[in-house]
mmCIF file of C-alpha atoms in Angstrom:
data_model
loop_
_atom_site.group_PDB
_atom_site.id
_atom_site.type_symbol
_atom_site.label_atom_id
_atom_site.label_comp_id
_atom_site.label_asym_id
_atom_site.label_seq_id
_atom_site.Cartn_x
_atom_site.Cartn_y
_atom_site.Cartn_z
ATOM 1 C CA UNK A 1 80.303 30.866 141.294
ATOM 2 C CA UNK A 2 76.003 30.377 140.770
ATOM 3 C CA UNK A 3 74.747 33.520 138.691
ATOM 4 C CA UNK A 4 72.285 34.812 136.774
ATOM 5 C CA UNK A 5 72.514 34.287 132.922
ATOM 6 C CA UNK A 6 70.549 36.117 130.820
ATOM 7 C CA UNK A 7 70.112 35.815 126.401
ATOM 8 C CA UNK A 8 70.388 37.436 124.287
ATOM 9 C CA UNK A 9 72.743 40.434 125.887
ATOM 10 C CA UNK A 10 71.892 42.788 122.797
ATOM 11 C CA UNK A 11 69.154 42.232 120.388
ATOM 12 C CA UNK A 12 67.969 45.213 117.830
ATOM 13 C CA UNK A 13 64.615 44.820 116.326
ATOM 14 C CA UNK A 14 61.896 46.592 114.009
ATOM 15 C CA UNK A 15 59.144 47.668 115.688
ATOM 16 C CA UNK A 16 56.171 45.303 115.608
ATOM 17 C CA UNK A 17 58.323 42.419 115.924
ATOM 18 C CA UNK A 18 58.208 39.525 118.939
ATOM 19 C CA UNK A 19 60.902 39.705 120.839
ATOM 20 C CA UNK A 20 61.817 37.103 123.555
ATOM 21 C CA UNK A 21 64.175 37.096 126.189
ATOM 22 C CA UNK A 22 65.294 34.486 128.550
ATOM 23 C CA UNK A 23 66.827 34.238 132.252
ATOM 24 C CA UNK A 24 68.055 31.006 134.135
ATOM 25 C CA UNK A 25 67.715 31.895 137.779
ATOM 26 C CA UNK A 26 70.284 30.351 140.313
ATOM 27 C CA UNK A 27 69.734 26.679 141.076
ATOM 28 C CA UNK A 28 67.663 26.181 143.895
ATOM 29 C CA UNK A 29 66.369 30.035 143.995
ATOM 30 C CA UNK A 30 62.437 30.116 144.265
ATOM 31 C CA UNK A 31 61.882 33.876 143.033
ATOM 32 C CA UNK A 32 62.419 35.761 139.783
ATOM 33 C CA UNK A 33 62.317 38.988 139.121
ATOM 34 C CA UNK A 34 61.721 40.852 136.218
ATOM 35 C CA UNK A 35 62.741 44.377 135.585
ATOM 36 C CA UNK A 36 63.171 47.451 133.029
ATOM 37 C CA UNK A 37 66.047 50.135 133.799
ATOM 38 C CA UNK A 38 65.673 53.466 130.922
ATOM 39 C CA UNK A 39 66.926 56.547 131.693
ATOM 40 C CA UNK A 40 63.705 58.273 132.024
ATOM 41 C CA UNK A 41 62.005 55.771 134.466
ATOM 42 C CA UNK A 42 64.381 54.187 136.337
ATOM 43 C CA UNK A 43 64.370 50.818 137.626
ATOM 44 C CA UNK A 44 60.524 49.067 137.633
ATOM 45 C CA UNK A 45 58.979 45.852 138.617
ATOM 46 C CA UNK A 46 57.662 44.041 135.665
ATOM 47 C CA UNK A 47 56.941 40.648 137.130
ATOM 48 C CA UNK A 48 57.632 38.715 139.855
ATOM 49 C CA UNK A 49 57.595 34.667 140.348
ATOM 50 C CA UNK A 50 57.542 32.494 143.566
ATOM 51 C CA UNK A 51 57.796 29.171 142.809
ATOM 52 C CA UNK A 52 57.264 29.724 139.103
ATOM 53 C CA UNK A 53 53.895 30.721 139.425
ATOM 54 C CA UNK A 54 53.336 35.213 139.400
ATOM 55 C CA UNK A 55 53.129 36.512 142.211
ATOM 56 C CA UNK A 56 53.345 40.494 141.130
ATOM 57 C CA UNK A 57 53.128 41.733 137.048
ATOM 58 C CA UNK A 58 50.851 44.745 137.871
ATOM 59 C CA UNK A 59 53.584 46.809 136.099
ATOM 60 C CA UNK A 60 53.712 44.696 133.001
ATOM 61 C CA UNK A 61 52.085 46.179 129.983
ATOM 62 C CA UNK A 62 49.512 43.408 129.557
ATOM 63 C CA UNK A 63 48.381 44.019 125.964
ATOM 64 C CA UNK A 64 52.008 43.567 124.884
ATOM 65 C CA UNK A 65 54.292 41.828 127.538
ATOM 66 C CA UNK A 66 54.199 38.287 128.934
ATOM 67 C CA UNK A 67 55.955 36.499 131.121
ATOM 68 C CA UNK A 68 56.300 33.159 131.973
ATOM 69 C CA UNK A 69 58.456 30.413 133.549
ATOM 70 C CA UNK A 70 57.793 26.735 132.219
ATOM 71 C CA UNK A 71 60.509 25.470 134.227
ATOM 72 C CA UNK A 72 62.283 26.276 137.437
ATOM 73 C CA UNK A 73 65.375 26.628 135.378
ATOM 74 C CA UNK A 74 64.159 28.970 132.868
ATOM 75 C CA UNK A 75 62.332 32.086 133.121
ATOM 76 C CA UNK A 76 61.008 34.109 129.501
ATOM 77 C CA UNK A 77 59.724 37.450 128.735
ATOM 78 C CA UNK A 78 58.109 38.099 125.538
ATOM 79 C CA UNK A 79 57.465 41.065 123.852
ATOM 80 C CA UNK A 80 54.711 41.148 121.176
ATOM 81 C CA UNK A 81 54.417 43.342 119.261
ATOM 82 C CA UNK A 82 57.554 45.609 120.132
ATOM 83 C CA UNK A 83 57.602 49.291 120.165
ATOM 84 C CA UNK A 84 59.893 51.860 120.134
ATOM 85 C CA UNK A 85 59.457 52.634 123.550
ATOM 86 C CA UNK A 86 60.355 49.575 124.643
ATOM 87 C CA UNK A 87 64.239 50.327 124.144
ATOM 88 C CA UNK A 88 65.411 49.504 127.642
ATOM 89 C CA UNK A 89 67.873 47.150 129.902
ATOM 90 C CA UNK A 90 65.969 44.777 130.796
ATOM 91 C CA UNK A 91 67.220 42.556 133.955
ATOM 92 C CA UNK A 92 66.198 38.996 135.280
ATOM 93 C CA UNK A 93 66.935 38.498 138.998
ATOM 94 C CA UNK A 94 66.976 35.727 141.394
ATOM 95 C CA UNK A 95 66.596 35.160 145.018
ATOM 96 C CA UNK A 96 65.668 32.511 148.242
ATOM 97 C CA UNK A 97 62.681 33.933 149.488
ATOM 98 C CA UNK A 98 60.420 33.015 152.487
ATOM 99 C CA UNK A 99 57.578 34.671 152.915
ATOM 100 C CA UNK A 100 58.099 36.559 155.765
ATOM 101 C CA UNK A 101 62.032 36.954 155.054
ATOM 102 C CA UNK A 102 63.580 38.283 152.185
ATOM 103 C CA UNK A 103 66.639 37.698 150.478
ATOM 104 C CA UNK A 104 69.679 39.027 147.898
ATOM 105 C CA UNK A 105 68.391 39.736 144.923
ATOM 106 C CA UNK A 106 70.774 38.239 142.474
ATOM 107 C CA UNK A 107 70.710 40.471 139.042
ATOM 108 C CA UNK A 108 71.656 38.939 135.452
ATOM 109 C CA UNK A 109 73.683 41.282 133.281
ATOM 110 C CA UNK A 110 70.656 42.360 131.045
ATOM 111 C CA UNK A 111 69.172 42.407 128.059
ATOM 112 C CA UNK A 112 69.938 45.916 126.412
ATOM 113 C CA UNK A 113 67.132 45.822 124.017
ATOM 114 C CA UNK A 114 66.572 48.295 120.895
ATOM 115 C CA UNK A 115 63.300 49.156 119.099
ATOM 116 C CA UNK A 116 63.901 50.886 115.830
ATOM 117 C CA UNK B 1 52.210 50.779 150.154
ATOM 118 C CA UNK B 2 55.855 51.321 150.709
ATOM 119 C CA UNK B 3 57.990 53.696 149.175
ATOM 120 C CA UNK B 4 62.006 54.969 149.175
ATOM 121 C CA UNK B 5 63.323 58.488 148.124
ATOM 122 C CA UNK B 6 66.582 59.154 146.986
ATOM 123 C CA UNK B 7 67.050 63.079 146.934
ATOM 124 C CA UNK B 8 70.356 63.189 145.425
ATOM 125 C CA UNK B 9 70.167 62.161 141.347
ATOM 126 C CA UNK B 10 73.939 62.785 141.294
ATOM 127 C CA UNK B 11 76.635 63.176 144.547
ATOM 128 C CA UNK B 12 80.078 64.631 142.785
ATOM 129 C CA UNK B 13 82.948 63.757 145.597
ATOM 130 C CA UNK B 14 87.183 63.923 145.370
ATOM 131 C CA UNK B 15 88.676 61.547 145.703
ATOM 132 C CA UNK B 16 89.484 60.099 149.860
ATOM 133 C CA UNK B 17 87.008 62.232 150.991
ATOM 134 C CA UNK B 18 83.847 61.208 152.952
ATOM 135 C CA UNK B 19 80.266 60.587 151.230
ATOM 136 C CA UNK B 20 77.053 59.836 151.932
ATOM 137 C CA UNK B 21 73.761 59.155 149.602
ATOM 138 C CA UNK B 22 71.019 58.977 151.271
ATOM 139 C CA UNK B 23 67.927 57.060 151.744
ATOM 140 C CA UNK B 24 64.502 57.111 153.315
ATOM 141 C CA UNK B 25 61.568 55.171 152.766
ATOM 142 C CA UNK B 26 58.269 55.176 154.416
ATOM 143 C CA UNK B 27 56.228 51.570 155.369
ATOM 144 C CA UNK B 28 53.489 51.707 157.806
ATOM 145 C CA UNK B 29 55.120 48.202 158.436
ATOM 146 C CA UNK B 30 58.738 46.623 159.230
ATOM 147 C CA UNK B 31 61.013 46.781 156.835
ATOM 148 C CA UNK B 32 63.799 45.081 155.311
ATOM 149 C CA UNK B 33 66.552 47.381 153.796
ATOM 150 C CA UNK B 34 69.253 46.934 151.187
ATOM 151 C CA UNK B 35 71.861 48.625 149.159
ATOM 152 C CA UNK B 36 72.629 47.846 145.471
ATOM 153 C CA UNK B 37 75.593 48.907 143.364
ATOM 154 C CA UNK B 38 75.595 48.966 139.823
ATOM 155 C CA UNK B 39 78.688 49.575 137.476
ATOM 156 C CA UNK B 40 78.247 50.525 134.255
ATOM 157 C CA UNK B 41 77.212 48.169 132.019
ATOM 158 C CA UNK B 42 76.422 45.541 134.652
ATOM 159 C CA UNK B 43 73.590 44.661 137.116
ATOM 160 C CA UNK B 44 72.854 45.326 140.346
ATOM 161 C CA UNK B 45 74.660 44.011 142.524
ATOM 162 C CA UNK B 46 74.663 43.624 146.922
ATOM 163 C CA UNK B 47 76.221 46.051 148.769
ATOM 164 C CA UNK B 48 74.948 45.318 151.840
ATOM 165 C CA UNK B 49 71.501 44.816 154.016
ATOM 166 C CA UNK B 50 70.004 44.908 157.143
ATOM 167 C CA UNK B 51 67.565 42.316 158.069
ATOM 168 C CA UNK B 52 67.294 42.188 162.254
ATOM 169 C CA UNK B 53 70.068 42.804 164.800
ATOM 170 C CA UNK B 54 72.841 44.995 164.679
ATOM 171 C CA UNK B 55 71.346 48.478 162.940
ATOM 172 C CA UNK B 56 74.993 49.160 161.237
ATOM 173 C CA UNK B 57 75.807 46.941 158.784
ATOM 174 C CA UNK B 58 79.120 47.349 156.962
ATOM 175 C CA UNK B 59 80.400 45.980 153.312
ATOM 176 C CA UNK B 60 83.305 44.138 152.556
ATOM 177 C CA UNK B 61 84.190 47.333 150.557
ATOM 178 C CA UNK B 62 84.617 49.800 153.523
ATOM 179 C CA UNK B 63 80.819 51.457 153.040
ATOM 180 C CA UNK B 64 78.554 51.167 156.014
ATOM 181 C CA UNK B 65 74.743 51.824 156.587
ATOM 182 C CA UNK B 66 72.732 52.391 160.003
ATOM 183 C CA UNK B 67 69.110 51.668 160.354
ATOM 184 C CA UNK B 68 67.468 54.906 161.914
ATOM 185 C CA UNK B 69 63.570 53.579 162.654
ATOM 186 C CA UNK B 70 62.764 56.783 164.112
ATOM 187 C CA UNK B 71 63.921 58.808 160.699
ATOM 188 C CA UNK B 72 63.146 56.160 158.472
ATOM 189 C CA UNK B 73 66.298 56.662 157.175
ATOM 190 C CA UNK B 74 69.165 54.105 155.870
ATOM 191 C CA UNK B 75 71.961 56.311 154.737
ATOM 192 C CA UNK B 76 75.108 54.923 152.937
ATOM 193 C CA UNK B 77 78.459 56.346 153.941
ATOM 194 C CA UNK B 78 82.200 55.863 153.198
ATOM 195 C CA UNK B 79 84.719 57.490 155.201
ATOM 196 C CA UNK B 80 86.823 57.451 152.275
ATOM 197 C CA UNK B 81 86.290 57.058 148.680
ATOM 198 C CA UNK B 82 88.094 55.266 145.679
ATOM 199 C CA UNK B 83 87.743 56.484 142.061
ATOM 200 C CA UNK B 84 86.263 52.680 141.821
ATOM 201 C CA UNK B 85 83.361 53.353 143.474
ATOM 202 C CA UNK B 86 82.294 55.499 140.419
ATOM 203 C CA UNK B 87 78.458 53.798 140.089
ATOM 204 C CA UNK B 88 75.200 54.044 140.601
ATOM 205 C CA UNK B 89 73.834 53.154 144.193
ATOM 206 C CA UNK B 90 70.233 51.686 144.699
ATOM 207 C CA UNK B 91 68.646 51.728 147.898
ATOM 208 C CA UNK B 92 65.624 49.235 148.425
ATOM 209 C CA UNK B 93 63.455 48.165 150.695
ATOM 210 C CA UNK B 94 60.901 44.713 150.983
ATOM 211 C CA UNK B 95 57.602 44.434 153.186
ATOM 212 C CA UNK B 96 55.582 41.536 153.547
ATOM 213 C CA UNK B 97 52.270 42.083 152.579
ATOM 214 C CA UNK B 98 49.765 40.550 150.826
ATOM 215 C CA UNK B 99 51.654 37.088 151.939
ATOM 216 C CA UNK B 100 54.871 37.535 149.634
ATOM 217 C CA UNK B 101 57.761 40.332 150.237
ATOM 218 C CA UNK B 102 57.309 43.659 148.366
ATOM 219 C CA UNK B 103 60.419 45.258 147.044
ATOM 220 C CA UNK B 104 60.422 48.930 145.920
ATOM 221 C CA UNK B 105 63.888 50.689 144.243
ATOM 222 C CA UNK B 106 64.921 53.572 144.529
ATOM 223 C CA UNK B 107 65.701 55.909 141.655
ATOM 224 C CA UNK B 108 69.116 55.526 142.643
ATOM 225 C CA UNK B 109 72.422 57.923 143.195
ATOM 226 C CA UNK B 110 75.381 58.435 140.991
ATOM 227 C CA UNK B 111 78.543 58.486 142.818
ATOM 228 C CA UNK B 112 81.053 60.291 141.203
ATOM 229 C CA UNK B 113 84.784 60.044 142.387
ATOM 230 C CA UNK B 114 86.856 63.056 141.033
ATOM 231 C CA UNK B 115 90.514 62.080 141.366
#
């Protein structure tokens, strides 16, 4: 059973710290995802990959937050430095897309991060 | 740009009666539509999707959605819930534009199954 994995499931950090966290997509997917679920926002777009190279990260913080994916197997997103209000869930997904057909959107379990 | 509204933050139901959360979106373009369930604690997960063809689609879970073009409309509905389908639902919806597929969320719907 292929699924997303995601590390570390639970990190707490001081603010100003780099935090990194990593996804492998499903072998064979072409697409990642990154997102941020918090109570106050919802669920938002950070980044998107097609073919590892980004497609969408208009809703990434760009003085802060990058993301990356040296390898078709791994997929990063790096924090630097953190802030308290970056205490949030943040989820990796996967999918098979073609460009003029999308697909399931396969969701790791998260990283629930906290900022002190 | 597209966009999907979820009106109802929070749908309290009993238990074996009927429910339905609601979605509409609005695209100036065709649209791809899906349903996402997440459990506490977990991802998001497929419920179920409609892509061409038949505009009812049906989970393996007894929940069932019908494309409505002319309301823009993809409503979820269970003749019968389960206190197991306590979760949040996500309704979404992908364009293509710009040559990729654009997905937009929802703000999602808490289902909550009083027994």
């Amino acid at each position: 059973d292929a699924r997303v994995t995601q590390t570390p499931r639970h990190k707490v950090t001081e603010m100003g710290q780099e935090v990194t966290m990593r996804c492998q997509p499903i072998l064979g997917h072409n697409t990642v995802f990154w997102y941020r679920q918090t109570m106050m926002q919802g669920l938002e777009l950070l980044a998107y990959f097609r073919n590892r190279a980004p497609l969408d990260d208009s809703g990434m913080p760009k003085d802060r937050f990058s993301a990356e994916m040296p390898d078709a197997t791994l997929a990063t997103l790096k924090i630097q430095p953190s802030e308290p209000r970056d205490s949030a869930v943040y989820f990796c997904a996967s999918g098979f897309y073609l460009n003029e057909r999308p697909d399931t959107q396969y969701f790791g379990p998260g990283t629930r991060l906290t900022v002190l | 740009a597209q966009s999907v509204t979820q009106l109802d933050s929070q749908v309290p139901v009993f238990e074996e009666a009927p429910v339905e959360l609601r979605c509409n979106y609005s695209s100036s373009v065709s649209v791809y539509l899906f349903w996402y369930v997440q459990y506490p604690n977990q991802g998001l997960q497929l419920l179920l999707k409609y892509l061409s063809g038949s505009t009812l689609v049906e989970s393996i879970n007894g929940f069932e959605a019908e494309f409505n073009k002319s309301q823009t409309s993809f409503h979820l509905r269970k003749p019968s819930v389960h206190i197991s389908d306590t979760a949040e639902y996500f309704c979404a919806v992908s364009v293509y534009s710009g040559g990729y597929q654009k997905v937009t969320f929802g703000t999602g719907t808490k289902l909550q199954v009083i027994p």
